[in-house]
mmCIF file of C-alpha atoms in Angstrom:
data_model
loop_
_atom_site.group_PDB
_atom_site.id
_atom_site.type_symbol
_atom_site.label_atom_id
_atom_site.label_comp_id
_atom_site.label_asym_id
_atom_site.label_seq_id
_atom_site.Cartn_x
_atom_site.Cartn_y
_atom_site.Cartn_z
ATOM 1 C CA UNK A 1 141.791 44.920 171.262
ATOM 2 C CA UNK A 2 139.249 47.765 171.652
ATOM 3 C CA UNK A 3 136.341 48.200 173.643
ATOM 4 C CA UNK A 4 133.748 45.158 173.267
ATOM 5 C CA UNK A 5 130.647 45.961 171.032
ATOM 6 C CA UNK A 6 127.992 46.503 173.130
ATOM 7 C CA UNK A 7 124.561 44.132 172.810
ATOM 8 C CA UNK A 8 121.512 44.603 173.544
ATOM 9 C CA UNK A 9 118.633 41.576 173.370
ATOM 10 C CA UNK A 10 115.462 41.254 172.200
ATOM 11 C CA UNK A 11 113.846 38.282 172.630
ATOM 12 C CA UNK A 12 114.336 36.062 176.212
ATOM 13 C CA UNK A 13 112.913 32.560 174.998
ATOM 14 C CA UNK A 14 113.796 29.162 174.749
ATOM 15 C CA UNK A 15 117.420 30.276 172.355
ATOM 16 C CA UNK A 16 118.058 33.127 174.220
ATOM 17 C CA UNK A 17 120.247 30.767 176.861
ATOM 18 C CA UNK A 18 122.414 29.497 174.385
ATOM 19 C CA UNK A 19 123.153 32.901 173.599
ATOM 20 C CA UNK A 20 124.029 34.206 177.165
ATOM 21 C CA UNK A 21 126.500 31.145 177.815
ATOM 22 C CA UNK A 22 128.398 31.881 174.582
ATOM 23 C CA UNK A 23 128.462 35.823 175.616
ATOM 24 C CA UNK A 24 129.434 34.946 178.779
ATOM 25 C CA UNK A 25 132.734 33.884 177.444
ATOM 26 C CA UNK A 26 133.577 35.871 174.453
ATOM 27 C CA UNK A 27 136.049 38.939 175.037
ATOM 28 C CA UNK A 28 134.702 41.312 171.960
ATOM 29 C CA UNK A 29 130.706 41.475 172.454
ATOM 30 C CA UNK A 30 129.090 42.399 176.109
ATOM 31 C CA UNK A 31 125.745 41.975 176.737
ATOM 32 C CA UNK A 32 124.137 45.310 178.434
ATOM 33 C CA UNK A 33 120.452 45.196 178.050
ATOM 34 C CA UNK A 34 117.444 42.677 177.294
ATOM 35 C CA UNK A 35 113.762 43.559 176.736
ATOM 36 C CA UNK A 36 111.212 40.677 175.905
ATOM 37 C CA UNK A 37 107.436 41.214 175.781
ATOM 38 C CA UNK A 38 107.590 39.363 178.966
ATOM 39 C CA UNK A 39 109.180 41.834 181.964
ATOM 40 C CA UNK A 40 109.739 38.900 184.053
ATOM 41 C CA UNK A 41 111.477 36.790 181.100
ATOM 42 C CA UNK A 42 113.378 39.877 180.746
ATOM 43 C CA UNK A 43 114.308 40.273 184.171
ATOM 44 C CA UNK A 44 115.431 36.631 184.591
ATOM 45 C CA UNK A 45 117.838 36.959 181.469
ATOM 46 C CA UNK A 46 119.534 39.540 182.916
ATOM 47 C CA UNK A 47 120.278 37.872 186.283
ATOM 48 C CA UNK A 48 121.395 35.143 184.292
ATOM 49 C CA UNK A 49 123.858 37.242 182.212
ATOM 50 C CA UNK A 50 127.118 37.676 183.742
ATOM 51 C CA UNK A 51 127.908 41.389 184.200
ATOM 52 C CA UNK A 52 125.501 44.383 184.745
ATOM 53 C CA UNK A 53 122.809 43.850 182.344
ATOM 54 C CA UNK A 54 119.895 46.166 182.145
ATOM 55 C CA UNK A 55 115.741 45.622 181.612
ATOM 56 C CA UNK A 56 114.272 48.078 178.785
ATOM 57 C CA UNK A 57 110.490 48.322 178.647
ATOM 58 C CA UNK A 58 109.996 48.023 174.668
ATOM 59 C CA UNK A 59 112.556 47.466 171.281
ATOM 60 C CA UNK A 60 112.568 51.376 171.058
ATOM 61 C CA UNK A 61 113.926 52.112 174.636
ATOM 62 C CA UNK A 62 116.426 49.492 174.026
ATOM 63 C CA UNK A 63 117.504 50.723 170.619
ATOM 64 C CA UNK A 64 117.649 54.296 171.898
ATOM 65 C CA UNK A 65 120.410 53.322 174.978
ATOM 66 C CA UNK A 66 123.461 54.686 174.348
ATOM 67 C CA UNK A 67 124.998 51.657 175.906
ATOM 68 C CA UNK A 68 123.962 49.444 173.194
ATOM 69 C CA UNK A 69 126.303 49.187 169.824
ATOM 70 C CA UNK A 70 123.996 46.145 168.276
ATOM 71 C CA UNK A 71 120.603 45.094 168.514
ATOM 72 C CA UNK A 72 120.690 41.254 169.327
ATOM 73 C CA UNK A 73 116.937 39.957 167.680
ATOM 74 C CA UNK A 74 116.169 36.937 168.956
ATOM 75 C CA UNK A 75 112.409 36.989 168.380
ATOM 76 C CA UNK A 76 109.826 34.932 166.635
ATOM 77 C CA UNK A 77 110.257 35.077 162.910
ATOM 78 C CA UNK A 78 107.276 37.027 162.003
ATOM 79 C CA UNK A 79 108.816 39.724 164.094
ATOM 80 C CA UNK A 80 112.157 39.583 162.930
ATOM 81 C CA UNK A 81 111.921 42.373 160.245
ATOM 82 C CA UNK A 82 110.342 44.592 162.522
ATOM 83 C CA UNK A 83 112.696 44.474 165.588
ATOM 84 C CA UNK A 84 115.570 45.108 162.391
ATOM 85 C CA UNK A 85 114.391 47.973 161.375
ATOM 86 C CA UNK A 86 113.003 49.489 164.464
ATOM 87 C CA UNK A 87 117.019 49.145 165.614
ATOM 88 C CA UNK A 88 118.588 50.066 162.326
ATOM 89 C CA UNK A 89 116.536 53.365 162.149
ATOM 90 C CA UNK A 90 118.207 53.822 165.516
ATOM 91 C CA UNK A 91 121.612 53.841 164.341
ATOM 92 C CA UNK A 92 122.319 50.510 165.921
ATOM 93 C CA UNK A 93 123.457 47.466 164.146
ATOM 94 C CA UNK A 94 121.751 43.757 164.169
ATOM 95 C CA UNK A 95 122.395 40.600 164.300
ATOM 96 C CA UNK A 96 119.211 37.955 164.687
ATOM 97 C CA UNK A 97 118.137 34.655 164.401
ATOM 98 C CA UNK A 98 117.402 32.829 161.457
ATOM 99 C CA UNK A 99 115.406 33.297 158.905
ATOM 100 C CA UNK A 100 116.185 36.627 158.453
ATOM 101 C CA UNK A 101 113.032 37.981 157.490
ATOM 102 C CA UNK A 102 109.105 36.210 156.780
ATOM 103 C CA UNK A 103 109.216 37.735 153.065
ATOM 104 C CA UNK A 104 111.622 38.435 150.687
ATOM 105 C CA UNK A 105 110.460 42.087 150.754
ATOM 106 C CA UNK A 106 110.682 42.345 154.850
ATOM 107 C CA UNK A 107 114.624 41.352 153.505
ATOM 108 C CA UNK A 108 114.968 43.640 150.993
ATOM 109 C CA UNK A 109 114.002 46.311 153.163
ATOM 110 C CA UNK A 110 116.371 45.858 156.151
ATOM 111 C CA UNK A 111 119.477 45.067 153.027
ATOM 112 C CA UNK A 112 118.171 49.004 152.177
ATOM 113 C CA UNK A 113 117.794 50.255 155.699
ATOM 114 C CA UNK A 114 120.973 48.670 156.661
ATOM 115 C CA UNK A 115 123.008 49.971 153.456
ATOM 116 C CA UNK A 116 121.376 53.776 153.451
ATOM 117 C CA UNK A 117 122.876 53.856 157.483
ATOM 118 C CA UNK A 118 126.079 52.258 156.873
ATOM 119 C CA UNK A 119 125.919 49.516 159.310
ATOM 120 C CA UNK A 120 126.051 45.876 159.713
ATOM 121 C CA UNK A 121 123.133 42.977 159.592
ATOM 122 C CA UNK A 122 123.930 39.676 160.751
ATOM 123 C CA UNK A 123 122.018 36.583 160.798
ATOM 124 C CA UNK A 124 121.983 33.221 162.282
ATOM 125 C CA UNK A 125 123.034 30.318 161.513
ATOM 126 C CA UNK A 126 126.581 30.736 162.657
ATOM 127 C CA UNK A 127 126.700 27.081 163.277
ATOM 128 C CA UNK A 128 128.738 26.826 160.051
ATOM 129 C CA UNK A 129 131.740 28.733 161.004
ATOM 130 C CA UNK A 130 132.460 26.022 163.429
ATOM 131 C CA UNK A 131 135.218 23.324 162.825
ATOM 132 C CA UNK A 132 132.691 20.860 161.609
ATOM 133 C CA UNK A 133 131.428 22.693 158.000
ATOM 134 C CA UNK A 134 134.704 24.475 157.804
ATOM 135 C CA UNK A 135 136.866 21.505 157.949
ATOM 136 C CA UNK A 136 134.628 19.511 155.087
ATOM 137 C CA UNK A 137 134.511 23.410 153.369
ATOM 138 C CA UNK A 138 138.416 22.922 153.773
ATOM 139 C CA UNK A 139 138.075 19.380 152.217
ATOM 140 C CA UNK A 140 136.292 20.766 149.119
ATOM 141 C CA UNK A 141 138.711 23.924 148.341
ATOM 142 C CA UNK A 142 141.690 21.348 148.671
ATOM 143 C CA UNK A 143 140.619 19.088 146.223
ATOM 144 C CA UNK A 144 140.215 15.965 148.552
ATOM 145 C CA UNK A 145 136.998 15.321 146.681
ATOM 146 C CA UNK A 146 137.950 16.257 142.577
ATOM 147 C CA UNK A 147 135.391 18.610 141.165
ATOM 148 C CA UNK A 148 131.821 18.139 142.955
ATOM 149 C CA UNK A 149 128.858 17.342 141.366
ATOM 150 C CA UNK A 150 126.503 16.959 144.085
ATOM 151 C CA UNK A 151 125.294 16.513 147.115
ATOM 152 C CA UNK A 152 122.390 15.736 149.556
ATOM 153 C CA UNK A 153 121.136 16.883 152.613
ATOM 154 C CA UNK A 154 118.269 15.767 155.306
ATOM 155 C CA UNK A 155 116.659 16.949 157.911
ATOM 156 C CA UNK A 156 114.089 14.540 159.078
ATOM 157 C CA UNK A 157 111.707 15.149 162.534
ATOM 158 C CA UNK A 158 108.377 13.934 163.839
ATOM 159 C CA UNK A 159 107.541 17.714 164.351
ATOM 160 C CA UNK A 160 109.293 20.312 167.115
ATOM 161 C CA UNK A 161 105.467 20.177 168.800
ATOM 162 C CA UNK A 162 107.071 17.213 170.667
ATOM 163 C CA UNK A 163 109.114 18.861 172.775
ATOM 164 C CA UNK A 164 108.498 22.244 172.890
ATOM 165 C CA UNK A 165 105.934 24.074 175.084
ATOM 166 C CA UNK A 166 104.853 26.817 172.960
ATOM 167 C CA UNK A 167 105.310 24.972 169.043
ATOM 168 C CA UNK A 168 102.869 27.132 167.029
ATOM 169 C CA UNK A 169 105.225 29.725 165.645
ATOM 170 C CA UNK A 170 106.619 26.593 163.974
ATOM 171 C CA UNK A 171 103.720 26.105 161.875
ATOM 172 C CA UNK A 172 102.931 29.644 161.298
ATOM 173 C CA UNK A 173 104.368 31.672 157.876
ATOM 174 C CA UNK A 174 108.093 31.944 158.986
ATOM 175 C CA UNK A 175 107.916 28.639 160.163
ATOM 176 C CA UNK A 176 107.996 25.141 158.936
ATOM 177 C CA UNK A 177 111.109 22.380 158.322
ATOM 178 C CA UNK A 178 112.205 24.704 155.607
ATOM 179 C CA UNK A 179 112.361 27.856 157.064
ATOM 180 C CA UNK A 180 113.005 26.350 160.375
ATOM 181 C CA UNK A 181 115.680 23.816 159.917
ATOM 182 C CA UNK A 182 116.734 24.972 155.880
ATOM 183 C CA UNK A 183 119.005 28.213 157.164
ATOM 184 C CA UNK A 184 121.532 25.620 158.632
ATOM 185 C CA UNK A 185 121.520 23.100 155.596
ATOM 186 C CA UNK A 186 121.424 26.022 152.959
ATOM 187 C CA UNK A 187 123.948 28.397 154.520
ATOM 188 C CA UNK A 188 125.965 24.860 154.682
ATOM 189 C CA UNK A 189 125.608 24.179 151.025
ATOM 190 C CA UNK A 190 126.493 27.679 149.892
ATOM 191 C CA UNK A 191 130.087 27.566 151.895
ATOM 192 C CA UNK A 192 130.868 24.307 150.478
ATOM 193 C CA UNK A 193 129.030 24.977 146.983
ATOM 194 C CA UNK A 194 128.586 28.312 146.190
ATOM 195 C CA UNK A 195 125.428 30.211 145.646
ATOM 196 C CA UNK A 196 121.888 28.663 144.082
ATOM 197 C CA UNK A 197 120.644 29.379 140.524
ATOM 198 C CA UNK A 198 117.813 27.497 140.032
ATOM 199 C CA UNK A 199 115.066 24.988 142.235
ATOM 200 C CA UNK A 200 112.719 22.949 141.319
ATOM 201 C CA UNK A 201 110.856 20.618 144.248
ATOM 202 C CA UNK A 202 107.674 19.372 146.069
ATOM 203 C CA UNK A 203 105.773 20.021 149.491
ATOM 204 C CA UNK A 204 102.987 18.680 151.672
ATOM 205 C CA UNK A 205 101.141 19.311 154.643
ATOM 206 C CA UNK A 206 99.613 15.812 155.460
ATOM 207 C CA UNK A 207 97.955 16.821 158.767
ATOM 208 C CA UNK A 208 96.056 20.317 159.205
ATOM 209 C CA UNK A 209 96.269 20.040 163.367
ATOM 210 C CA UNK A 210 98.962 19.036 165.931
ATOM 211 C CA UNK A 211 99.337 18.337 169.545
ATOM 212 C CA UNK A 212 101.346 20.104 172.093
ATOM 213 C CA UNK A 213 103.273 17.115 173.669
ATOM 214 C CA UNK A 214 105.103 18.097 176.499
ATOM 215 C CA UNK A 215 104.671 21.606 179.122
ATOM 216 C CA UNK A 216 101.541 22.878 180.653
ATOM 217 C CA UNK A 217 99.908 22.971 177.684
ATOM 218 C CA UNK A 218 100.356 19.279 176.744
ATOM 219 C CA UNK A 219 97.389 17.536 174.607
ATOM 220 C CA UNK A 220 96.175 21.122 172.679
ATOM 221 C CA UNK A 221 95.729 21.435 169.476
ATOM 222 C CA UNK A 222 96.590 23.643 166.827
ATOM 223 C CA UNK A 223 96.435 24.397 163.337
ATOM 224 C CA UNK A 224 99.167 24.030 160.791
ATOM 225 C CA UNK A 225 99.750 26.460 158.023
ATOM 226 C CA UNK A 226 102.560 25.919 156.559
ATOM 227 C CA UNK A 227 103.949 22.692 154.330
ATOM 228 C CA UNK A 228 105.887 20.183 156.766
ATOM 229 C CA UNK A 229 107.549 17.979 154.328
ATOM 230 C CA UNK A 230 109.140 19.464 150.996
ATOM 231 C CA UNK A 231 111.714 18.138 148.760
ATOM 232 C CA UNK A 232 113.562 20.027 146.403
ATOM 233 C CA UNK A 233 116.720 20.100 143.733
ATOM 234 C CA UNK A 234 119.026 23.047 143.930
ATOM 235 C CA UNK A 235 121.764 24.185 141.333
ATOM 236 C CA UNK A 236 124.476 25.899 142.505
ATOM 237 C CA UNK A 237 126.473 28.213 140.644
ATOM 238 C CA UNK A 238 128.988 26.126 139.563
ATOM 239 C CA UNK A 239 127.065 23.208 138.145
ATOM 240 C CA UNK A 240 126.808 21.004 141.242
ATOM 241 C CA UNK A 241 123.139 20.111 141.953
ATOM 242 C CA UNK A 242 121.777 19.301 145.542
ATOM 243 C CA UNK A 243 119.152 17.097 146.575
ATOM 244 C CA UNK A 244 117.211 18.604 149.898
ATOM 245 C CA UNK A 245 114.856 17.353 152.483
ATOM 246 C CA UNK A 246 113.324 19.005 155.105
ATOM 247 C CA UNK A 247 110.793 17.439 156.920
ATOM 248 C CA UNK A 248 108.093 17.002 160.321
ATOM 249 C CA UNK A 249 106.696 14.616 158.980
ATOM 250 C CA UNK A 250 109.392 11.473 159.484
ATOM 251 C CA UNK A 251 109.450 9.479 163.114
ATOM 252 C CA UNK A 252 112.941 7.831 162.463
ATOM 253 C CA UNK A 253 115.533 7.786 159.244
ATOM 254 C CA UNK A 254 118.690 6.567 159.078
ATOM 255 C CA UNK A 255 119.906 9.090 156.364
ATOM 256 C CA UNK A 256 123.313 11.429 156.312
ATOM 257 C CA UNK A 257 122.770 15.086 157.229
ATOM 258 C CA UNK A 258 125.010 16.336 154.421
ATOM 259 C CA UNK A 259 127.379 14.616 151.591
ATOM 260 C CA UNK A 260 129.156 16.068 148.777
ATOM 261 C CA UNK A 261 130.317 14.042 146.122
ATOM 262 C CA UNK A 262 133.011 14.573 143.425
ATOM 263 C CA UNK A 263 134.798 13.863 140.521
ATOM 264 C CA UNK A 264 137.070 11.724 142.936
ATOM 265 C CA UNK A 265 135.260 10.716 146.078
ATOM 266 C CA UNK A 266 132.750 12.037 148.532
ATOM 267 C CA UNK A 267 132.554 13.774 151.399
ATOM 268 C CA UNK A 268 130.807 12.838 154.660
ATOM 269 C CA UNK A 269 129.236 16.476 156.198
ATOM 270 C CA UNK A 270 128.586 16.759 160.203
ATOM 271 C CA UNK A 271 125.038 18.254 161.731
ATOM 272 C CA UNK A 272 124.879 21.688 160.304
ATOM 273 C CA UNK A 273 122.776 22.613 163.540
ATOM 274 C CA UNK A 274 125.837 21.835 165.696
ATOM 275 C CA UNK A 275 129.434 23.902 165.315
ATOM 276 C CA UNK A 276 131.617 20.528 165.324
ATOM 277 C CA UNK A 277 131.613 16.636 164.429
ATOM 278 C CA UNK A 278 133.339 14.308 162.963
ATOM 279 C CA UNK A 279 134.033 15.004 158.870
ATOM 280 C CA UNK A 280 135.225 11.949 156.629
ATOM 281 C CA UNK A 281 136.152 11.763 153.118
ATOM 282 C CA UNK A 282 135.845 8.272 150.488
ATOM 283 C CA UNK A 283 138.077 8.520 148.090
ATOM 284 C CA UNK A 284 137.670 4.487 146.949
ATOM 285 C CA UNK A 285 139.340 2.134 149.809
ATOM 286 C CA UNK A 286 136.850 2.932 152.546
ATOM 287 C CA UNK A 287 135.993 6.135 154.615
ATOM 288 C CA UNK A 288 138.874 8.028 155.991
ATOM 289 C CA UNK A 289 138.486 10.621 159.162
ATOM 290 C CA UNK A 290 139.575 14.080 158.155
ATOM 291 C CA UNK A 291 140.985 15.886 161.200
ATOM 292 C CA UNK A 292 139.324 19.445 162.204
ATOM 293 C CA UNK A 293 141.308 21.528 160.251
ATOM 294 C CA UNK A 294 139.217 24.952 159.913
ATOM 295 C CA UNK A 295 136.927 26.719 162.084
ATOM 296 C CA UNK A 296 135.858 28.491 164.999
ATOM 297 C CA UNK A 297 136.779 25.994 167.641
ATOM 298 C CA UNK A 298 134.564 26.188 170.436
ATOM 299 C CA UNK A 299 131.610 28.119 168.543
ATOM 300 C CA UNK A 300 128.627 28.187 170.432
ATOM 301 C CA UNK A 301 125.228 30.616 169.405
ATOM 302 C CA UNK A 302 126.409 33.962 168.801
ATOM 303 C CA UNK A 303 129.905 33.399 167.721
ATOM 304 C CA UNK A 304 128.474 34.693 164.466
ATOM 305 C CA UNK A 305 128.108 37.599 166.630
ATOM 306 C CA UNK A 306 131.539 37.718 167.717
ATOM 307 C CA UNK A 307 132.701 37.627 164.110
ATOM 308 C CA UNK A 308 130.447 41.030 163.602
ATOM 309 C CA UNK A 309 132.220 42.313 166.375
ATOM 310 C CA UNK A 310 135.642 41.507 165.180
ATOM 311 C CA UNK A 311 134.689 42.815 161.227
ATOM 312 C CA UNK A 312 133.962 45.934 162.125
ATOM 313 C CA UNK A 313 137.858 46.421 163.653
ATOM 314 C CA UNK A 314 139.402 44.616 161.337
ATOM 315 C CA UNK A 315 137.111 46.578 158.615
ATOM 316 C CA UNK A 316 136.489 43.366 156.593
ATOM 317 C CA UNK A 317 133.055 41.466 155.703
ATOM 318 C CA UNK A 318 131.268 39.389 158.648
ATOM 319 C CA UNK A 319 130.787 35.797 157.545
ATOM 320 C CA UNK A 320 126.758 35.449 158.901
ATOM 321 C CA UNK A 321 125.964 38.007 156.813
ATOM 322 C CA UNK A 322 122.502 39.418 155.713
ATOM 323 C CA UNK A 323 123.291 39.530 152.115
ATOM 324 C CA UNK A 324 123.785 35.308 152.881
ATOM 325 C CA UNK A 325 120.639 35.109 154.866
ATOM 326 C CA UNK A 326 118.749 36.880 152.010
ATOM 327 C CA UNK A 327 119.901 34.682 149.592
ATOM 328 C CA UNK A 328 119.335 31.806 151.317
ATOM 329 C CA UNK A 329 115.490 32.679 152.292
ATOM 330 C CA UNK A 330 114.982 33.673 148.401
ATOM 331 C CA UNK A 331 116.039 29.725 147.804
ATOM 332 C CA UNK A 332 113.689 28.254 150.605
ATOM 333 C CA UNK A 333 110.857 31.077 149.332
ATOM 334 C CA UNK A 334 112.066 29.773 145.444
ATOM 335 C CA UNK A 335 111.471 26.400 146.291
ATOM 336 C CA UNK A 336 108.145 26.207 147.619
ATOM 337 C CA UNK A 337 106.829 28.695 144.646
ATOM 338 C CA UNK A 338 108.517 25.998 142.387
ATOM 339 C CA UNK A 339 106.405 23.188 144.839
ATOM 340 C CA UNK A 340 103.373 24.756 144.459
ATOM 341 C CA UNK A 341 103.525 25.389 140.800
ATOM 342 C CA UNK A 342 104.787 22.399 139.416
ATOM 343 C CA UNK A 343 107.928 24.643 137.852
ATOM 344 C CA UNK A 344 111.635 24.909 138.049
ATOM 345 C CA UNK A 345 112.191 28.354 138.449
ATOM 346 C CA UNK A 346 115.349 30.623 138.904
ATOM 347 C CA UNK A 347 116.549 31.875 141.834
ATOM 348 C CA UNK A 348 116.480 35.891 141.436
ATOM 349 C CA UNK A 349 119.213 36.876 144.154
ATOM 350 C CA UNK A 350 122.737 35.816 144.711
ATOM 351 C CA UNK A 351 125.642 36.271 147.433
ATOM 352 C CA UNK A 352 129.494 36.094 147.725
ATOM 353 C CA UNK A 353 130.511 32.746 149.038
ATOM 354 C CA UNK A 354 131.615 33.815 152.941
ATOM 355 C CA UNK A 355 134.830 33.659 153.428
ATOM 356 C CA UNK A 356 136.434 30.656 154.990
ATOM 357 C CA UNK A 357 137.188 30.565 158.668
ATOM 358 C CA UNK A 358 140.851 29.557 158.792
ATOM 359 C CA UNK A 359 142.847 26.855 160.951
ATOM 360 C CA UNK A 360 141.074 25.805 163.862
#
């Protein structure tokens, strides 16, 4: 094994701990700098990290260290593109949290900046590399299903302003249950599907104002800006068609996160917002566990990371790859044009099915 690609982070918020425990462990990434637009958010990640960890004044001083390989974005979305390209004009590659850009131009241009500098953008979710998608992926290659058809998927919330302390970004352009929660249901369909052709759908935004309900800020009010309940039918690629719905708008449901159903029985999909749970197949005399078979076992946020890392030895493809993230933003971005104009339309862009994580 070589030396460990070196990361620095931008971005010390709320997702940036899940990060540091999962770096903490991992062998072929090392954390060596963080920079947030906070100093003393900053300065409390790095006492947090494990090792000798660094506190950079601004993206460009932490881009420009020589001790950092890969830029590690973990930012709100509406900054995303910028901290990308800022690092990628440095020579330094990135990997960020999902979506990967606001627009599907902001996208386009770090797929360019990326391509003209030969290096690597990754992008969250990486959830679906762990043992939970990749077994029911697994499932769906071997035929434990026949041929599938379709499927469904749900995400259903009361709204993120619930819990967290500082909710607006969620209801800002970037945000929303679709480009919010849709990265991990999406990038979930596409492993066990294949790519999306065409959308058609519908969205709402029933209130124009939430309340922050928990934190020091707890009974204010902001706007919303974005749709917070929208429906939609995808097609994938090879003729299977999708049923999605992402939503704040729903206090309690008792529906499945993901199924996939075939030719000869369906499939029963685990959380794609967690790396593992329990996957079970019907194939006509009940529902049948299906043992983790696939998969990173153990994944936490930023093994997606670690698979960057290990890519660029083993000079193959990373699996959280922009080129998935792009495609899977053109879908949500598809979607709601197809919402708001009554139309199904086609989905311009396209990407390789990842490849499969093997036996857990």
């Amino acid at each position: 094994m070589g030396e460990p690609l070196r990361i620095g982070m931008v971005g010390a918020g709320k997702i940036s701990g899940a990060y540091l425990d999962t770096l903490a462990r991992l062998d072929t990434v090392r954390l060596t700098a963080v920079t947030d637009l906070d100093p003393d958010r900053a300065k409390e990640a790095a006492v947090r990290a494990s090792g000798e960890v660094s506190v950079a004044a601004s993206v460009i001083d932490l881009a420009a260290r020589e001790d950092v390989d890969a830029v590690l974005n973990l930012t709100v979305p509406a900054a995303h593109a910028g901290v990308a390209l800022v690092a990628l004009s440095m020579g330094k590659h990135v990997y960020g949290e999902k979506p990967l850009a606001a627009t599907r131009e902001e996208a386009a241009s770090i797929l360019a900046a990326a391509r003209a500098g030969g290096l690597r953008v990754g992008c969250a979710p990486d959830t679906v590399l762990g043992t939970g998608t990749q077994t029911a992926r697994k499932a769906v290659d071997d035929g434990l299903i026949g041929r599938p058809v379709a499927a469904t998927a749900f995400m259903t919330t009361a709204g993120h302003e619930r819990w967290h302390p500082d909710p607006e970004f969620y209801y800002r352009p970037g945000g929303g249950p679709l480009l919010d929660m849709g990265p991990y249901y999406l990038s979930a369909l596409v492993h066990l599907l294949g790519p999306v052709v065409r959308v058609t759908g519908a969205a709402s935004r029933p209130r124009a104002e939430r309340e922050i309900g928990s934190g020091p800020r707890a009974g204010e009010r902001f706007p919303v800006e974005v749709d917070t309940h929208v429906t939609g039918i995808l097609e994938h690629a090879g003729g299977a068609l999708s049923t999605l719905v992402m939503s704040f708008d729903i206090h309690a449901a008792r529906l499945p996160r993901i199924e996939v159903h075939g030719t000869e029985g369906s499939l029963s999909v685990p959380d794609p917002n967690g790396f593992e749970g329990p996957v079970a197949v019907h194939r006509g005399s009940g529902w049948e566990a299906v043992p983790a078979s696939a998969g990173y076992q153990g994944g936490g946020r930023g093994t997606g990371l670690a698979d960057l890392a290990d890519a660029l030895t083993e000079g193959r493809p990373h699996r959280a790859s922009a080129e998935l993230a792009h495609h899977v933003l053109d879908v949500m971005l598809t979607l709601l044009d197809a919402a708001h104009s009554g139309r199904c339309l086609t989905v311009a862009t396209t990407c390789e099915r990842p490849e499969a994580v093997g036996r857990a």
